[in-house]
XYZ file of C-alpha atoms in Angstrom:
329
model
C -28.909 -80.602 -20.771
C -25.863 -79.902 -19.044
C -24.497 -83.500 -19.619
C -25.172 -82.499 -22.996
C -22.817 -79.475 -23.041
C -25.941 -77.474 -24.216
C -24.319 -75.132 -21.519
C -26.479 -71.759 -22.613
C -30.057 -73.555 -22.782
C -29.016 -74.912 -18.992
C -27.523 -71.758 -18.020
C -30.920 -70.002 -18.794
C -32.963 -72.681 -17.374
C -30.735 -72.669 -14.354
C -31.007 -68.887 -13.599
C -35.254 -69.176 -13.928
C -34.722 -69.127 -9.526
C -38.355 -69.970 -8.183
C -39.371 -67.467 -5.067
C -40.773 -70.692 -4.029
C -37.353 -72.713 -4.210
C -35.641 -73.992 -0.467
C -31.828 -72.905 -0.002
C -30.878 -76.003 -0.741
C -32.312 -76.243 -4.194
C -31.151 -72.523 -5.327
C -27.356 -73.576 -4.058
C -27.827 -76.285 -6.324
C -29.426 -74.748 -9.015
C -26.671 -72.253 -8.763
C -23.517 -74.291 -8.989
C -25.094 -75.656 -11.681
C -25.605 -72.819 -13.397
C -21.728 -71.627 -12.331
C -20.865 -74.980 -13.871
C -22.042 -73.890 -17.146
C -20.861 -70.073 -17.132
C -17.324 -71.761 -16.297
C -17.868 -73.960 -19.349
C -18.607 -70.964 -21.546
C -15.474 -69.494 -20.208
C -17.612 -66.639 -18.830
C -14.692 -66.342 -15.389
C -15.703 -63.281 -14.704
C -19.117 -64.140 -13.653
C -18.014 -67.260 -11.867
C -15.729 -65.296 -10.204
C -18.064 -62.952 -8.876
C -21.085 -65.582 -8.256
C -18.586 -67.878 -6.519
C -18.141 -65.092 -3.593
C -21.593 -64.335 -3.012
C -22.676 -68.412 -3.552
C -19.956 -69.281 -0.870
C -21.386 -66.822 1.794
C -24.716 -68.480 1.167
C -23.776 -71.546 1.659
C -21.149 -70.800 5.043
C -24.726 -69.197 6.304
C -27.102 -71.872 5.654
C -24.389 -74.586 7.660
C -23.885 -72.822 10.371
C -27.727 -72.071 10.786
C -28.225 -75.767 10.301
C -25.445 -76.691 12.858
C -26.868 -74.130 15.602
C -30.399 -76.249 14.974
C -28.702 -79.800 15.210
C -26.324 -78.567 18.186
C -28.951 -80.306 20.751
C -29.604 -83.416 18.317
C -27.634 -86.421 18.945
C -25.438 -87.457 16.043
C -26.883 -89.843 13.843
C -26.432 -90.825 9.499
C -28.305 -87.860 8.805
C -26.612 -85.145 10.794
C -23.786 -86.797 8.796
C -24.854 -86.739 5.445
C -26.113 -83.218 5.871
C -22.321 -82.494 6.773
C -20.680 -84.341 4.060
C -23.879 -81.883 1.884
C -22.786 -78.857 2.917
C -18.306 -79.864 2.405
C -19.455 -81.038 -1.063
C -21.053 -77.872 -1.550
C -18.106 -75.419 -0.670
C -15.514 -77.480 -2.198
C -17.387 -77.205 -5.270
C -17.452 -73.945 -4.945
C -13.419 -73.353 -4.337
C -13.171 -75.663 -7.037
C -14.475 -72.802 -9.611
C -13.385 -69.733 -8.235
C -10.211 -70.930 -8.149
C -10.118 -72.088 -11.714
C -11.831 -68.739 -12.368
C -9.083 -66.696 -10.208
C -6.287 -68.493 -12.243
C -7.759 -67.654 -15.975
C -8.500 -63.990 -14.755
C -4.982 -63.873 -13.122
C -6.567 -62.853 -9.905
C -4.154 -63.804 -7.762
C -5.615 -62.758 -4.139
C -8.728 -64.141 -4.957
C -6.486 -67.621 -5.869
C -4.394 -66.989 -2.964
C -7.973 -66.598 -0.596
C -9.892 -69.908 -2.063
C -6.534 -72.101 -2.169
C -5.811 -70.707 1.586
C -9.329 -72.006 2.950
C -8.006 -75.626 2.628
C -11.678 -76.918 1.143
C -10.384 -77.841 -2.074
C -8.576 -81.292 -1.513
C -8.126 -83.421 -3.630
C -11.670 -83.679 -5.413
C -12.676 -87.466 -7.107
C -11.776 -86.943 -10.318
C -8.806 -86.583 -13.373
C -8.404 -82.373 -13.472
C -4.932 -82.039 -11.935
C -6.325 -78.036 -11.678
C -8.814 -80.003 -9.077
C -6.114 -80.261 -6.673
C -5.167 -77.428 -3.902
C -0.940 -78.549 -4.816
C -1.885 -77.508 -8.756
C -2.720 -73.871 -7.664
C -0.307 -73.532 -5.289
C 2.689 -74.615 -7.404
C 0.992 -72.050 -9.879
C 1.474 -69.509 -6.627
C 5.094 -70.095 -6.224
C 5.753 -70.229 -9.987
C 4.022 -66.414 -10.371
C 6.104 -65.878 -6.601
C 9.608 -67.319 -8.478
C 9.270 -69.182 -5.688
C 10.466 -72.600 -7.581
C 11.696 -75.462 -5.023
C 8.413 -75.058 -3.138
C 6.549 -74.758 -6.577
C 8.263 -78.166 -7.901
C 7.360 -79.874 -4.366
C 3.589 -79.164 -5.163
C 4.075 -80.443 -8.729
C 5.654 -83.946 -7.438
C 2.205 -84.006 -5.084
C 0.016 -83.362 -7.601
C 1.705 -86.147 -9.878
C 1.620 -88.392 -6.930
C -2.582 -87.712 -7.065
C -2.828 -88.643 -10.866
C -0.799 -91.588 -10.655
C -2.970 -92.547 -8.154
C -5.865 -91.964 -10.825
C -4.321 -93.779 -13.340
C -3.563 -96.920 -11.210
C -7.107 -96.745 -10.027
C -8.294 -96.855 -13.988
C -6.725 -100.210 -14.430
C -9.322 -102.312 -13.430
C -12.066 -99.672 -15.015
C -10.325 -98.318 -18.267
C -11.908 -95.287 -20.204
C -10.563 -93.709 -23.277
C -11.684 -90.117 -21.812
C -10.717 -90.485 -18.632
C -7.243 -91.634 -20.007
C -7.092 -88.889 -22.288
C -7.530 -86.388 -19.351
C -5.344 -87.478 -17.189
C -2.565 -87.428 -20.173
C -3.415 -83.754 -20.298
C -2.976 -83.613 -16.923
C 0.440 -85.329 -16.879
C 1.742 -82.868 -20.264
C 0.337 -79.424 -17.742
C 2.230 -80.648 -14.986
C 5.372 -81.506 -17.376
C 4.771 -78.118 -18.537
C 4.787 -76.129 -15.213
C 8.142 -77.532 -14.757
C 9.349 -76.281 -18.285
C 8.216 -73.028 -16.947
C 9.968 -73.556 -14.267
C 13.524 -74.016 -15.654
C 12.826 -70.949 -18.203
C 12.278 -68.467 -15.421
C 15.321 -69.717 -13.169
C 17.088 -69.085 -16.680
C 15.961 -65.568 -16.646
C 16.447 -64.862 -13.225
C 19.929 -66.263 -13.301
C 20.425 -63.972 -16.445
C 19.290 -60.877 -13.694
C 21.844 -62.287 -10.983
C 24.160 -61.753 -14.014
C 23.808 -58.334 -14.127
C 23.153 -58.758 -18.130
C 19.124 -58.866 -18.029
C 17.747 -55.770 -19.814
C 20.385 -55.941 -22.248
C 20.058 -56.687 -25.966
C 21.721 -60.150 -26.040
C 19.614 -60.602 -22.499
C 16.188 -59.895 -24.230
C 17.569 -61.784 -27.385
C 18.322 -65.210 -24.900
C 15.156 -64.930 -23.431
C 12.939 -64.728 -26.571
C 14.973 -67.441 -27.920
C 14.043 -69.669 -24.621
C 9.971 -69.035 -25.595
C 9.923 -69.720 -29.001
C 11.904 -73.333 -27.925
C 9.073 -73.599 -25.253
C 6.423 -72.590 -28.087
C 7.669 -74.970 -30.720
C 8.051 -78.132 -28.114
C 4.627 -77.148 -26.907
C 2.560 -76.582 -30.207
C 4.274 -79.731 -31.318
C 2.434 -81.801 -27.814
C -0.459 -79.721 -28.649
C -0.832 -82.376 -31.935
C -1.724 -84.858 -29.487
C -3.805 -83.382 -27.257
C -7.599 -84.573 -28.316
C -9.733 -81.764 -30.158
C -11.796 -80.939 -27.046
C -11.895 -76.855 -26.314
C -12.082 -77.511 -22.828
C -8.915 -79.837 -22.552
C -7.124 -77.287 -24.810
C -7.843 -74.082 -22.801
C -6.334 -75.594 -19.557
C -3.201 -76.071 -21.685
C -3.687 -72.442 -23.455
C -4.069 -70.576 -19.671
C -1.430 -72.402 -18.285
C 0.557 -71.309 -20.944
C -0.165 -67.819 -19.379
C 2.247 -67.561 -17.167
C 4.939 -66.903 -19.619
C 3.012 -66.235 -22.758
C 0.332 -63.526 -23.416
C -2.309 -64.778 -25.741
C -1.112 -62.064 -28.463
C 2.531 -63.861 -28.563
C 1.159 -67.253 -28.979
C -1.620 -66.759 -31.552
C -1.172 -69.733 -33.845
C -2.447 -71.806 -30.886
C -5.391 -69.216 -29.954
C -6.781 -69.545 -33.635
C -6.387 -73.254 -33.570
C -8.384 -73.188 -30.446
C -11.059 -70.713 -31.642
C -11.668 -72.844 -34.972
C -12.263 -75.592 -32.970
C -15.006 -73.851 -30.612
C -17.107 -72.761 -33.930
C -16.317 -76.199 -35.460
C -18.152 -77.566 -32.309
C -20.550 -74.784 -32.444
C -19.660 -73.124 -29.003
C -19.542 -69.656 -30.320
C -19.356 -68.361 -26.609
C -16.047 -69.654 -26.704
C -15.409 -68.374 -29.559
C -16.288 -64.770 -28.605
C -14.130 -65.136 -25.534
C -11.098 -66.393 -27.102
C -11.006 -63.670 -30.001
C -11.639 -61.148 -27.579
C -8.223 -62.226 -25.452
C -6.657 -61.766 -29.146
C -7.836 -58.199 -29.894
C -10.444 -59.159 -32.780
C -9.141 -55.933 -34.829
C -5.539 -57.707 -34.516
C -6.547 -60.238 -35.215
C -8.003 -59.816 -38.254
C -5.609 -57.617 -39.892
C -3.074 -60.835 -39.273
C -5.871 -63.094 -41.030
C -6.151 -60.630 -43.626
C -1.951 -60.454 -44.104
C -2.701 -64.462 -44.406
C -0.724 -65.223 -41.193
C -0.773 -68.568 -40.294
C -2.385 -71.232 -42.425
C -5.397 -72.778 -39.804
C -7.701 -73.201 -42.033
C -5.976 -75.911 -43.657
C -5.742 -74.669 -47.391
C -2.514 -72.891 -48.879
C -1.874 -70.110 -51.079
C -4.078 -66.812 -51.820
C -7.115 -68.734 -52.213
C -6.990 -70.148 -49.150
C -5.902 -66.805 -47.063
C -8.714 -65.542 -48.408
C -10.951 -68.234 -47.982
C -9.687 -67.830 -44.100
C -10.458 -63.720 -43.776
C -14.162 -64.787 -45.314
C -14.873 -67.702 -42.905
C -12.719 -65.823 -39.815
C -15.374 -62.746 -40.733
C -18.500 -64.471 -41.021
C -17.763 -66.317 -37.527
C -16.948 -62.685 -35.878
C -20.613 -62.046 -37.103
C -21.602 -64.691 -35.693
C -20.105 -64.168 -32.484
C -20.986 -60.530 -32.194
C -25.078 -62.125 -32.885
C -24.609 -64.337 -30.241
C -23.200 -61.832 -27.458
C -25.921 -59.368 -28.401
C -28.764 -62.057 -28.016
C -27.142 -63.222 -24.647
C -26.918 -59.491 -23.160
């Protein structure tokens, strides 16, 4: 199911824990169900889970390594090793991701710190410990260190795309073009900040013409990025890495277009979890009251009939939503 994406119907199967279950199977059974929470955008949970989950599993090694101490090593004192890394990588691997959509930056700071993240098998450059910690020194205006963890983590994806040559996949590729835009983008980010902190050395920043350079250095960031955005292939999941990055200079309020884009696209595909999360980063009364003004033209059909065509489908989605949350509390 979870191959799927029927992430709710595995979520709910996944949290059915059997008294009768060994550790092993309920750390399983619960990173899989962590996988789907993170896939319903539900960070807060993941957050929390991730915490208790990693305890568990920290336990259960070093109760297993006390047992083997006296064993002589052999494959399966191995394997069980190489179990229990996979396990707690894993684990960093998605409370870091949920850390950096939450903006919880000790937590990100705790999990990138523990050194079990790597560099995971796989095209997600957020998979990588130099992602998050160029993400760090970004937040930290701590730029030459940031763009040394950017050149890594390019270094790890060209390494992904040389190793697709021989074994070429149209998702895969598509991935890892994300991957090379995010990493393009982090340095954009980059240069704007040094051009507002250069505007503080200045001595001008708080001033009108300050503020007025600075907003005019986001909506050229906005435009170049909504205009990449085109390309970028109508998957929810490859477009909210691009939407939280965008975070770090952008509040979802100040780059709505993009947010409804996204949200049509979740109910298009039927994820109305997403949904419900991304309207709720937007302020859903906001929100509305722009749909109702007939702000932005997302749902692909002009004039009045059309902006009302959009409050009537925006509203019946909302409904939708709100069924969905209610049935899932």
């Amino acid at each position: 199911e979870e191959a799927l994406k029927l992430f709710e119907a595995a979520t709910r199967e996944a949290e059915q824990e059997s008294l009768h279950d060994s550790q092993e199977t309920i750390i399983v059974n619960k990173l899989g169900e962590l996988r789907c929470h993170a896939a319903l955008d539900n960070s807060d949970v993941v957050l929390k889970e991730c915490k208790a989950l990693w305890k568990r599993i920290d336990t259960l090694k070093k109760k297993d390594e006390a047992e083997s101490e006296s064993l002589p090593q052999s494959k399966m004192r191995q394997n069980q090793s190489l179990k229990f890394e996979k396990w707690i990588t894993e684990a960093d691997i998605l409370g870091s991701k949920a850390a950096w959509i939450l903006s919880e930056w000790k937590d990100l700071e705790e999990y990138v710190s523990r050194g079990n993240i790597g560099s995971k098998e796989g095209e997600d450059v957020d998979d990588v410990t130099s992602y998050f910690e160029a993400v760090m020194h970004i937040k930290e205006d701590d730029f030459e260190l940031a763009q040394k963890k950017i050149d890594r983590a390019r270094e790890n994806v060209l390494g992904i795309l040389s190793s697709m040559l021989g074994d070429f996949s149209y998702s895969r590729a598509d991935k890892c073009l994300v991957t090379v835009q995010q990493l393009s983008e982090l340095e954009e980010i980059i240069t704007h900040k040094k051009k507002v902190a250069n505007l503080t050395l200045a001595g001008v920043a708080g001033r009108d013409e300050s503020k007025a350079e600075e907003k005019a250095s986001l909506e050229m960031l906005k435009s170049k990025w909504n205009k990449r955005m085109e390309w970028v292939p109508q998957e929810p999941e490859l477009w909210r890495q691009m939407l939280t990055l965008r975070s770090l200079v952008l509040k979802p309020t100040d780059d709505l277009d993009a947010w409804i884009k996204y949200e049509k696209m979740c109910r298009r595909s039927g994820q109305l979890a997403l949904c419900s999360s991304a309207l709720k980063r937007l302020g859903v009364e906001d929100l509305m009251k722009q749909l109702d003004r007939g702000a932005g033209d997302w749902s692909g059909e002009g004039g009045a009939g059309g902006r009302g065509k959009r409050s009537s489908i925006e509203r019946q989605s909302s409904i939708e939503v709100d069924r969905t949350s209610l049935l899932r509390v």
